mmCIF file of C-alpha atoms in Angstrom:
data_model
loop_
_atom_site.group_PDB
_atom_site.id
_atom_site.type_symbol
_atom_site.label_atom_id
_atom_site.label_comp_id
_atom_site.label_asym_id
_atom_site.label_seq_id
_atom_site.Cartn_x
_atom_site.Cartn_y
_atom_site.Cartn_z
ATOM 1 C CA MET A 1 0.000 0.000 0.000
ATOM 2 C CA ALA A 2 2.850 2.389 0.737
ATOM 3 C CA THR A 3 4.129 2.227 -2.818
ATOM 4 C CA GLN A 4 0.719 3.235 -4.185
ATOM 5 C CA TRP A 5 1.050 6.733 -2.812
ATOM 6 C CA GLY A 6 4.829 6.764 -2.478
ATOM 7 C CA ARG A 7 5.419 6.882 -6.221
ATOM 8 C CA PRO A 8 3.445 10.068 -6.961
ATOM 9 C CA TRP A 9 4.780 11.538 -3.724
ATOM 10 C CA ALA A 10 8.324 10.891 -4.973
ATOM 11 C CA ARG A 11 7.547 12.399 -8.371
ATOM 12 C CA ILE A 12 6.186 15.581 -6.827
ATOM 13 C CA PHE A 13 9.150 15.799 -4.477
ATOM 14 C CA SER A 14 11.657 15.329 -7.306
ATOM 15 C CA LEU A 15 9.918 17.887 -9.504
ATOM 16 C CA THR A 16 9.788 20.385 -6.660
ATOM 17 C CA VAL A 17 13.491 20.017 -5.969
ATOM 18 C CA LEU A 18 14.321 20.331 -9.668
ATOM 19 C CA VAL A 19 12.206 23.421 -10.236
ATOM 20 C CA LEU A 20 13.194 25.243 -7.076
ATOM 21 C CA ALA A 21 16.866 24.379 -7.365
ATOM 22 C CA PHE A 22 17.080 26.079 -10.726
ATOM 23 C CA THR A 23 15.527 29.261 -9.375
ATOM 24 C CA VAL A 24 18.652 30.023 -7.377
ATOM 25 C CA VAL A 25 20.617 30.547 -10.573
ATOM 26 C CA VAL A 26 21.039 34.298 -10.988
ATOM 27 C CA SER A 27 21.676 35.776 -14.401
ATOM 28 C CA ALA A 28 24.683 38.024 -14.787
ATOM 29 C CA SER A 29 23.854 41.685 -15.218
ATOM 30 C CA THR A 30 25.884 43.259 -18.030
ATOM 31 C CA GLY A 31 23.720 46.130 -19.284
ATOM 32 C CA ASP A 32 24.874 48.619 -16.650
ATOM 33 C CA LYS A 33 28.504 47.807 -17.532
ATOM 34 C CA LEU A 34 28.146 48.590 -21.246
ATOM 35 C CA PRO A 35 30.305 51.560 -22.373
ATOM 36 C CA GLU A 36 27.409 53.043 -24.343
ATOM 37 C CA PHE A 37 25.204 52.973 -21.243
ATOM 38 C CA LYS A 38 27.850 54.682 -19.125
ATOM 39 C CA ASP A 39 28.376 57.318 -21.836
ATOM 40 C CA CYS A 40 24.627 57.931 -22.062
ATOM 41 C CA LEU A 41 24.384 58.404 -18.300
ATOM 42 C CA LYS A 42 27.302 60.821 -18.290
ATOM 43 C CA VAL A 43 25.821 62.981 -21.048
ATOM 44 C CA CYS A 44 22.273 62.889 -19.650
ATOM 45 C CA ASN A 45 23.341 63.867 -16.143
ATOM 46 C CA ALA A 46 25.577 66.637 -17.461
ATOM 47 C CA GLU A 47 22.873 68.105 -19.703
ATOM 48 C CA ASN A 48 19.833 67.660 -17.470
ATOM 49 C CA CYS A 49 20.935 67.418 -13.852
ATOM 50 C CA SER A 50 23.764 69.926 -13.529
ATOM 51 C CA PRO A 51 22.914 72.835 -11.196
ATOM 52 C CA ASP A 52 24.292 75.345 -13.708
ATOM 53 C CA LYS A 53 21.871 74.218 -16.441
ATOM 54 C CA PRO A 54 18.075 74.322 -16.766
ATOM 55 C CA GLN A 55 16.539 71.370 -14.910
ATOM 56 C CA THR A 56 14.388 69.007 -16.933
ATOM 57 C CA PRO A 57 10.905 68.991 -15.330
ATOM 58 C CA ILE A 58 9.830 65.730 -13.699
ATOM 59 C CA PRO A 59 6.092 64.883 -13.665
ATOM 60 C CA VAL A 60 4.419 65.249 -10.281
ATOM 61 C CA LEU A 61 3.439 61.569 -10.091
ATOM 62 C CA HIS A 62 7.031 60.555 -10.728
ATOM 63 C CA ARG A 63 8.261 62.899 -8.020
ATOM 64 C CA LEU A 64 5.739 61.412 -5.599
ATOM 65 C CA LEU A 65 7.306 58.017 -6.297
ATOM 66 C CA PHE A 66 10.784 59.438 -5.654
ATOM 67 C CA TRP A 67 11.983 59.637 -9.241
ATOM 68 C CA THR A 68 14.887 62.079 -9.399
ATOM 69 C CA CYS A 69 16.785 63.622 -12.280
ATOM 70 C CA ALA A 70 19.487 60.963 -11.933
ATOM 71 C CA SER A 71 17.005 58.071 -11.881
ATOM 72 C CA GLU A 72 15.141 59.575 -14.853
ATOM 73 C CA CYS A 73 18.429 59.593 -16.782
ATOM 74 C CA ASP A 74 19.095 56.015 -15.759
ATOM 75 C CA TYR A 75 15.645 54.921 -16.954
ATOM 76 C CA ALA A 76 15.964 56.819 -20.248
ATOM 77 C CA CYS A 77 19.444 55.461 -20.973
ATOM 78 C CA GLN A 78 18.384 51.882 -20.294
ATOM 79 C CA HIS A 79 15.732 52.145 -22.977
ATOM 80 C CA ILE A 80 17.907 54.105 -25.404
ATOM 81 C CA VAL A 81 20.648 51.472 -25.219
ATOM 82 C CA THR A 82 18.126 48.609 -25.344
ATOM 83 C CA GLY A 83 16.444 50.112 -28.417
ATOM 84 C CA GLN A 84 19.783 50.519 -30.172
ATOM 85 C CA ARG A 85 20.783 46.937 -29.416
ATOM 86 C CA MET A 86 17.486 45.524 -30.640
ATOM 87 C CA ALA A 87 17.714 47.587 -33.842
ATOM 88 C CA THR A 88 21.077 45.985 -34.638
ATOM 89 C CA GLY A 89 19.999 42.450 -33.709
ATOM 90 C CA LEU A 90 21.818 42.297 -30.373
ATOM 91 C CA THR A 91 20.397 40.750 -27.218
ATOM 92 C CA VAL A 92 18.488 42.646 -24.552
ATOM 93 C CA GLU A 93 20.606 42.928 -21.418
ATOM 94 C CA GLN A 94 19.700 43.329 -17.762
ATOM 95 C CA PHE A 95 20.616 46.479 -15.852
ATOM 96 C CA TYR A 96 21.514 46.098 -12.173
ATOM 97 C CA GLY A 97 20.125 42.562 -12.291
ATOM 98 C CA LYS A 98 16.727 43.584 -13.687
ATOM 99 C CA TRP A 99 15.221 43.728 -17.150
ATOM 100 C CA PRO A 100 14.419 47.153 -18.633
ATOM 101 C CA PHE A 101 10.655 47.583 -18.232
ATOM 102 C CA TYR A 102 8.426 50.331 -19.536
ATOM 103 C CA ARG A 103 6.998 52.072 -16.512
ATOM 104 C CA PHE A 104 3.376 53.132 -16.127
ATOM 105 C CA LEU A 105 2.218 55.939 -13.848
ATOM 106 C CA GLY A 106 5.693 55.905 -12.371
ATOM 107 C CA MET A 107 5.605 52.174 -11.527
ATOM 108 C CA GLN A 108 8.777 50.342 -12.535
ATOM 109 C CA GLU A 109 7.159 46.945 -13.150
ATOM 110 C CA PRO A 110 3.448 47.642 -13.658
ATOM 111 C CA PHE A 111 2.362 44.089 -14.466
ATOM 112 C CA SER A 112 4.146 42.653 -11.444
ATOM 113 C CA VAL A 113 2.328 45.299 -9.390
ATOM 114 C CA LEU A 114 -0.998 44.364 -10.996
ATOM 115 C CA PHE A 115 -0.538 40.640 -10.435
ATOM 116 C CA SER A 116 0.686 41.210 -6.875
ATOM 117 C CA LEU A 117 -2.540 43.107 -6.232
ATOM 118 C CA GLY A 118 -4.396 40.146 -7.747
ATOM 119 C CA ASN A 119 -2.828 37.862 -5.149
ATOM 120 C CA LEU A 120 -3.641 40.391 -2.440
ATOM 121 C CA TRP A 121 -7.288 40.350 -3.534
ATOM 122 C CA ALA A 122 -7.322 36.528 -3.512
ATOM 123 C CA HIS A 123 -6.196 36.488 0.123
ATOM 124 C CA TRP A 124 -8.595 39.290 1.059
ATOM 125 C CA ASP A 125 -11.501 37.477 -0.575
ATOM 126 C CA GLY A 126 -10.422 34.252 1.101
ATOM 127 C CA LEU A 127 -10.350 35.978 4.484
ATOM 128 C CA LYS A 128 -13.909 37.207 4.002
ATOM 129 C CA LYS A 129 -15.038 33.678 3.095
ATOM 130 C CA VAL A 130 -13.313 32.205 6.137
ATOM 131 C CA GLN A 131 -14.805 34.779 8.507
ATOM 132 C CA SER A 132 -18.314 34.422 7.106
ATOM 133 C CA ARG A 133 -18.452 30.625 6.825
ATOM 134 C CA ILE A 134 -16.297 29.242 9.634
ATOM 135 C CA PRO A 135 -17.288 29.893 13.258
ATOM 136 C CA LYS A 136 -14.731 31.384 15.611
ATOM 137 C CA SER A 137 -15.154 28.372 17.850
ATOM 138 C CA TYR A 138 -13.576 26.095 15.229
ATOM 139 C CA SER A 139 -10.053 25.334 16.418
ATOM 140 C CA LEU A 140 -8.391 25.962 13.038
ATOM 141 C CA ARG A 141 -10.166 29.281 12.417
ATOM 142 C CA ILE A 142 -7.415 31.455 13.926
ATOM 143 C CA PHE A 143 -4.797 29.747 11.753
ATOM 144 C CA TYR A 144 -6.894 30.388 8.635
ATOM 145 C CA ASP A 145 -7.242 34.039 9.620
ATOM 146 C CA TRP A 146 -3.508 34.479 10.056
ATOM 147 C CA LEU A 147 -2.810 32.678 6.788
ATOM 148 C CA ALA A 148 -4.791 35.432 5.089
ATOM 149 C CA TYR A 149 -3.299 38.273 7.161
ATOM 150 C CA VAL A 150 0.271 37.202 6.414
ATOM 151 C CA GLY A 151 -0.558 36.652 2.746
ATOM 152 C CA ILE A 152 -2.152 40.096 2.432
ATOM 153 C CA SER A 153 0.864 41.753 4.048
ATOM 154 C CA SER A 154 3.256 39.872 1.791
ATOM 155 C CA TRP A 155 1.523 40.990 -1.392
ATOM 156 C CA VAL A 156 1.171 44.572 -0.187
ATOM 157 C CA PHE A 157 4.953 44.777 0.163
ATOM 158 C CA SER A 158 5.444 42.967 -3.147
ATOM 159 C CA SER A 159 3.307 45.637 -4.825
ATOM 160 C CA ILE A 160 5.336 48.398 -3.178
ATOM 161 C CA PHE A 161 8.650 46.825 -4.193
ATOM 162 C CA HIS A 162 7.641 46.393 -7.828
ATOM 163 C CA THR A 163 6.366 49.969 -7.876
ATOM 164 C CA ARG A 164 9.754 51.357 -6.827
ATOM 165 C CA ASP A 165 12.825 49.252 -6.270
ATOM 166 C CA PHE A 166 14.823 50.671 -3.366
ATOM 167 C CA ARG A 167 16.843 48.812 -0.765
ATOM 168 C CA PHE A 168 14.178 49.571 1.854
ATOM 169 C CA THR A 169 11.290 48.318 -0.298
ATOM 170 C CA GLU A 170 13.340 45.278 -1.281
ATOM 171 C CA GLU A 171 13.915 44.414 2.377
ATOM 172 C CA LEU A 172 10.219 44.770 3.166
ATOM 173 C CA ASP A 173 9.332 42.536 0.223
ATOM 174 C CA TYR A 174 11.877 39.853 1.110
ATOM 175 C CA PHE A 175 11.042 39.800 4.818
ATOM 176 C CA ALA A 176 7.295 39.668 4.153
ATOM 177 C CA ALA A 177 7.751 36.944 1.535
ATOM 178 C CA GLY A 178 9.848 34.976 4.013
ATOM 179 C CA ALA A 179 7.130 35.355 6.642
ATOM 180 C CA ASN A 180 4.547 34.184 4.119
ATOM 181 C CA VAL A 181 6.510 31.065 3.192
ATOM 182 C CA LEU A 182 7.407 30.222 6.791
ATOM 183 C CA TYR A 183 3.861 30.753 8.028
ATOM 184 C CA GLY A 184 2.714 28.468 5.223
ATOM 185 C CA LEU A 185 5.017 25.784 6.626
ATOM 186 C CA TYR A 186 3.837 26.518 10.170
ATOM 187 C CA TYR A 187 0.185 26.229 9.166
ATOM 188 C CA THR A 188 0.830 23.086 7.097
ATOM 189 C CA VAL A 189 2.273 21.217 10.079
ATOM 190 C CA VAL A 190 -0.576 22.429 12.306
ATOM 191 C CA ARG A 191 -3.219 21.297 9.795
ATOM 192 C CA VAL A 192 -1.684 18.009 8.674
ATOM 193 C CA PHE A 193 -0.910 16.816 12.203
ATOM 194 C CA ARG A 194 -3.883 18.614 13.811
ATOM 195 C CA LEU A 195 -1.857 20.447 16.401
ATOM 196 C CA ASP A 196 -4.935 22.613 16.961
ATOM 197 C CA LYS A 197 -6.583 19.800 18.916
ATOM 198 C CA ARG A 198 -6.870 20.688 22.580
ATOM 199 C CA THR A 199 -5.030 17.766 24.089
ATOM 200 C CA PRO A 200 -2.140 18.359 26.511
ATOM 201 C CA ARG A 201 0.414 16.690 24.259
ATOM 202 C CA ARG A 202 -0.630 18.540 21.109
ATOM 203 C CA ARG A 203 -0.874 21.879 22.885
ATOM 204 C CA THR A 204 2.697 21.433 24.103
ATOM 205 C CA THR A 205 3.816 20.434 20.614
ATOM 206 C CA LEU A 206 2.076 23.497 19.178
ATOM 207 C CA ARG A 207 3.878 25.810 21.610
ATOM 208 C CA VAL A 208 7.231 24.275 20.720
ATOM 209 C CA TRP A 209 6.482 24.436 16.982
ATOM 210 C CA SER A 210 5.394 28.076 17.290
ATOM 211 C CA LEU A 211 8.598 28.943 19.134
ATOM 212 C CA VAL A 212 10.718 27.139 16.532
ATOM 213 C CA CYS A 213 9.092 29.000 13.626
ATOM 214 C CA ALA A 214 9.276 32.386 15.374
ATOM 215 C CA SER A 215 12.957 31.794 16.131
ATOM 216 C CA LEU A 216 13.655 30.743 12.551
ATOM 217 C CA PHE A 217 12.038 33.898 11.201
ATOM 218 C CA LEU A 218 13.837 36.212 13.616
ATOM 219 C CA GLY A 219 17.130 34.496 12.821
ATOM 220 C CA HIS A 220 16.457 34.746 9.089
ATOM 221 C CA VAL A 221 15.671 38.464 9.220
ATOM 222 C CA SER A 222 18.566 39.209 11.574
ATOM 223 C CA TYR A 223 21.052 37.427 9.335
ATOM 224 C CA LEU A 224 19.927 39.293 6.222
ATOM 225 C CA LYS A 225 19.642 42.658 7.953
ATOM 226 C CA PHE A 226 22.652 42.720 10.257
ATOM 227 C CA ILE A 227 25.134 40.138 8.976
ATOM 228 C CA ARG A 228 24.871 39.738 5.218
ATOM 229 C CA TRP A 229 22.293 40.547 2.560
ATOM 230 C CA ASP A 230 22.601 37.230 0.733
ATOM 231 C CA TYR A 231 20.283 36.503 -2.212
ATOM 232 C CA THR A 232 21.424 32.885 -2.519
ATOM 233 C CA TYR A 233 20.824 32.173 1.160
ATOM 234 C CA ASN A 234 17.423 33.890 1.070
ATOM 235 C CA MET A 235 16.345 31.799 -1.898
ATOM 236 C CA ALA A 236 17.665 28.592 -0.327
ATOM 237 C CA ALA A 237 15.783 29.259 2.921
ATOM 238 C CA ASN A 238 12.505 29.838 1.087
ATOM 239 C CA VAL A 239 13.103 26.833 -1.156
ATOM 240 C CA ALA A 240 13.667 24.574 1.852
ATOM 241 C CA ALA A 241 10.445 25.708 3.542
ATOM 242 C CA GLY A 242 8.564 25.396 0.253
ATOM 243 C CA ILE A 243 9.774 21.857 -0.390
ATOM 244 C CA VAL A 244 8.709 20.668 3.057
ATOM 245 C CA GLN A 245 5.246 22.200 2.586
ATOM 246 C CA ASN A 246 4.791 20.655 -0.839
ATOM 247 C CA VAL A 247 5.860 17.219 0.348
ATOM 248 C CA LEU A 248 3.580 17.338 3.393
ATOM 249 C CA TRP A 249 0.522 18.456 1.427
ATOM 250 C CA THR A 250 1.130 15.874 -1.295
ATOM 251 C CA TRP A 251 1.462 13.103 1.286
ATOM 252 C CA PHE A 252 -1.629 14.389 3.098
ATOM 253 C CA SER A 253 -3.706 14.468 -0.102
ATOM 254 C CA PHE A 254 -2.880 10.928 -1.151
ATOM 255 C CA LYS A 255 -3.372 9.651 2.377
ATOM 256 C CA ARG A 256 -6.815 11.259 2.643
ATOM 257 C CA TYR A 257 -7.819 10.098 -0.830
ATOM 258 C CA ARG A 258 -6.732 6.543 -0.072
ATOM 259 C CA GLU A 259 -8.893 6.624 3.062
ATOM 260 C CA SER A 260 -11.979 8.356 1.644
ATOM 261 C CA ARG A 261 -11.824 7.800 -2.143
ATOM 262 C CA ARG A 262 -13.371 11.249 -2.540
ATOM 263 C CA MET A 263 -12.080 13.792 -5.043
ATOM 264 C CA TRP A 264 -12.070 16.679 -2.546
ATOM 265 C CA ALA A 265 -9.198 14.939 -0.779
ATOM 266 C CA VAL A 266 -6.827 15.501 -3.706
ATOM 267 C CA TRP A 267 -7.386 19.275 -3.923
ATOM 268 C CA PRO A 268 -4.339 20.185 -1.797
ATOM 269 C CA GLY A 269 -2.172 17.996 -4.031
ATOM 270 C CA PHE A 270 -3.638 19.632 -7.124
ATOM 271 C CA VAL A 271 -2.896 23.093 -5.741
ATOM 272 C CA VAL A 272 0.682 22.029 -4.942
ATOM 273 C CA ALA A 273 1.161 20.791 -8.515
ATOM 274 C CA TRP A 274 -0.192 24.105 -9.846
ATOM 275 C CA ILE A 275 2.186 26.094 -7.647
ATOM 276 C CA ILE A 276 5.147 23.989 -8.779
ATOM 277 C CA PHE A 277 4.169 24.618 -12.404
ATOM 278 C CA ALA A 278 3.880 28.337 -11.672
ATOM 279 C CA MET A 279 7.337 28.280 -10.106
ATOM 280 C CA SER A 280 8.709 26.867 -13.346
ATOM 281 C CA MET A 281 8.155 30.303 -14.873
ATOM 282 C CA GLU A 282 11.270 31.399 -13.002
ATOM 283 C CA LEU A 283 13.263 28.795 -14.953
ATOM 284 C CA PHE A 284 12.456 30.364 -18.286
ATOM 285 C CA ASP A 285 13.633 33.905 -17.663
ATOM 286 C CA PHE A 286 13.356 36.046 -20.770
ATOM 287 C CA PRO A 287 13.389 39.725 -21.728
ATOM 288 C CA PRO A 288 9.972 41.263 -21.058
ATOM 289 C CA TRP A 289 7.447 41.008 -23.872
ATOM 290 C CA LEU A 290 6.911 44.478 -25.284
ATOM 291 C CA GLY A 291 8.967 45.728 -22.349
ATOM 292 C CA CYS A 292 6.148 44.795 -19.953
ATOM 293 C CA ILE A 293 5.761 41.122 -18.984
ATOM 294 C CA ASP A 294 8.575 38.793 -17.926
ATOM 295 C CA ALA A 295 8.740 35.356 -16.312
ATOM 296 C CA HIS A 296 8.646 36.774 -12.786
ATOM 297 C CA SER A 297 5.438 38.692 -13.433
ATOM 298 C CA LEU A 298 3.895 35.531 -14.937
ATOM 299 C CA TRP A 299 4.834 33.672 -11.757
ATOM 300 C CA HIS A 300 2.864 36.255 -9.788
ATOM 301 C CA LEU A 301 -0.061 35.885 -12.201
ATOM 302 C CA MET A 302 -0.125 32.107 -11.903
ATOM 303 C CA THR A 303 -0.228 32.090 -8.097
ATOM 304 C CA ILE A 304 -3.593 33.875 -8.016
ATOM 305 C CA GLY A 305 -5.577 30.785 -9.052
ATOM 306 C CA PRO A 306 -4.107 28.407 -6.454
ATOM 307 C CA THR A 307 -4.754 30.977 -3.724
ATOM 308 C CA ILE A 308 -8.423 31.221 -4.703
ATOM 309 C CA LEU A 309 -8.727 27.420 -4.717
ATOM 310 C CA TRP A 310 -6.934 27.132 -1.384
ATOM 311 C CA TYR A 311 -9.599 29.094 0.447
ATOM 312 C CA LYS A 312 -12.307 26.885 -1.031
#
């Protein structure tokens, strides 16, 4: 009997490892090192940002989003150089580790903002469903509520980061995303092993598990903030938590289906498979279509559906 569910479990686990392992590969950024880009920046700053020359006006909305003369030059030169390269058949390059996107209303990555807001809405709608359909007396209700609260916060900060990429907004995005992933793991263990049950042993286990997760998050944030801002470590930490969640939910789905033979039991496994497929978008990184949509924004788009299903 073990092999009946062990085989698909192993396939999901292997696919998860394969997909997530590849996401830690970071493309080299060469656009900001191109001589023509550096020359463009030098000329633009000299002609438009020098105090002894007339200042180029910056739209009010851009100023509200902290666009300065220097950052306007940087944005303009990225697209000038990219346009020249495309006209001569050369590849589109990344600048400072990011693709050159066309902004909209001052937002650097408008479609990533839009899809982040879509995920935010999915959690908000899920929270309303939970609060209207599940009584407060149900022992898992508080965990459902916090799943939504953490998810909403995570996508708020994702929207802010993709609107304007600063170190501060990046930190908020990364810390909130880490909290989202870690709370997902926390909730998964609580739900799968029913640590919400009010027995002395499980209540003690829940306290210990809560302390472990809180300590892991504080250690994670402290390391990134005060010791080293490490992209590879951050990705590895999220990957590890994600793999454990996916494995647990896949095992749980097959176990429940084997016991009940009802299709509702496989929904968590289906959602996990969808999320893994969505993650694969990060494997196929490509220059943004029409300067607007890249693989990362598609990853945000494809996580909206699983979130909606999860709350059902």
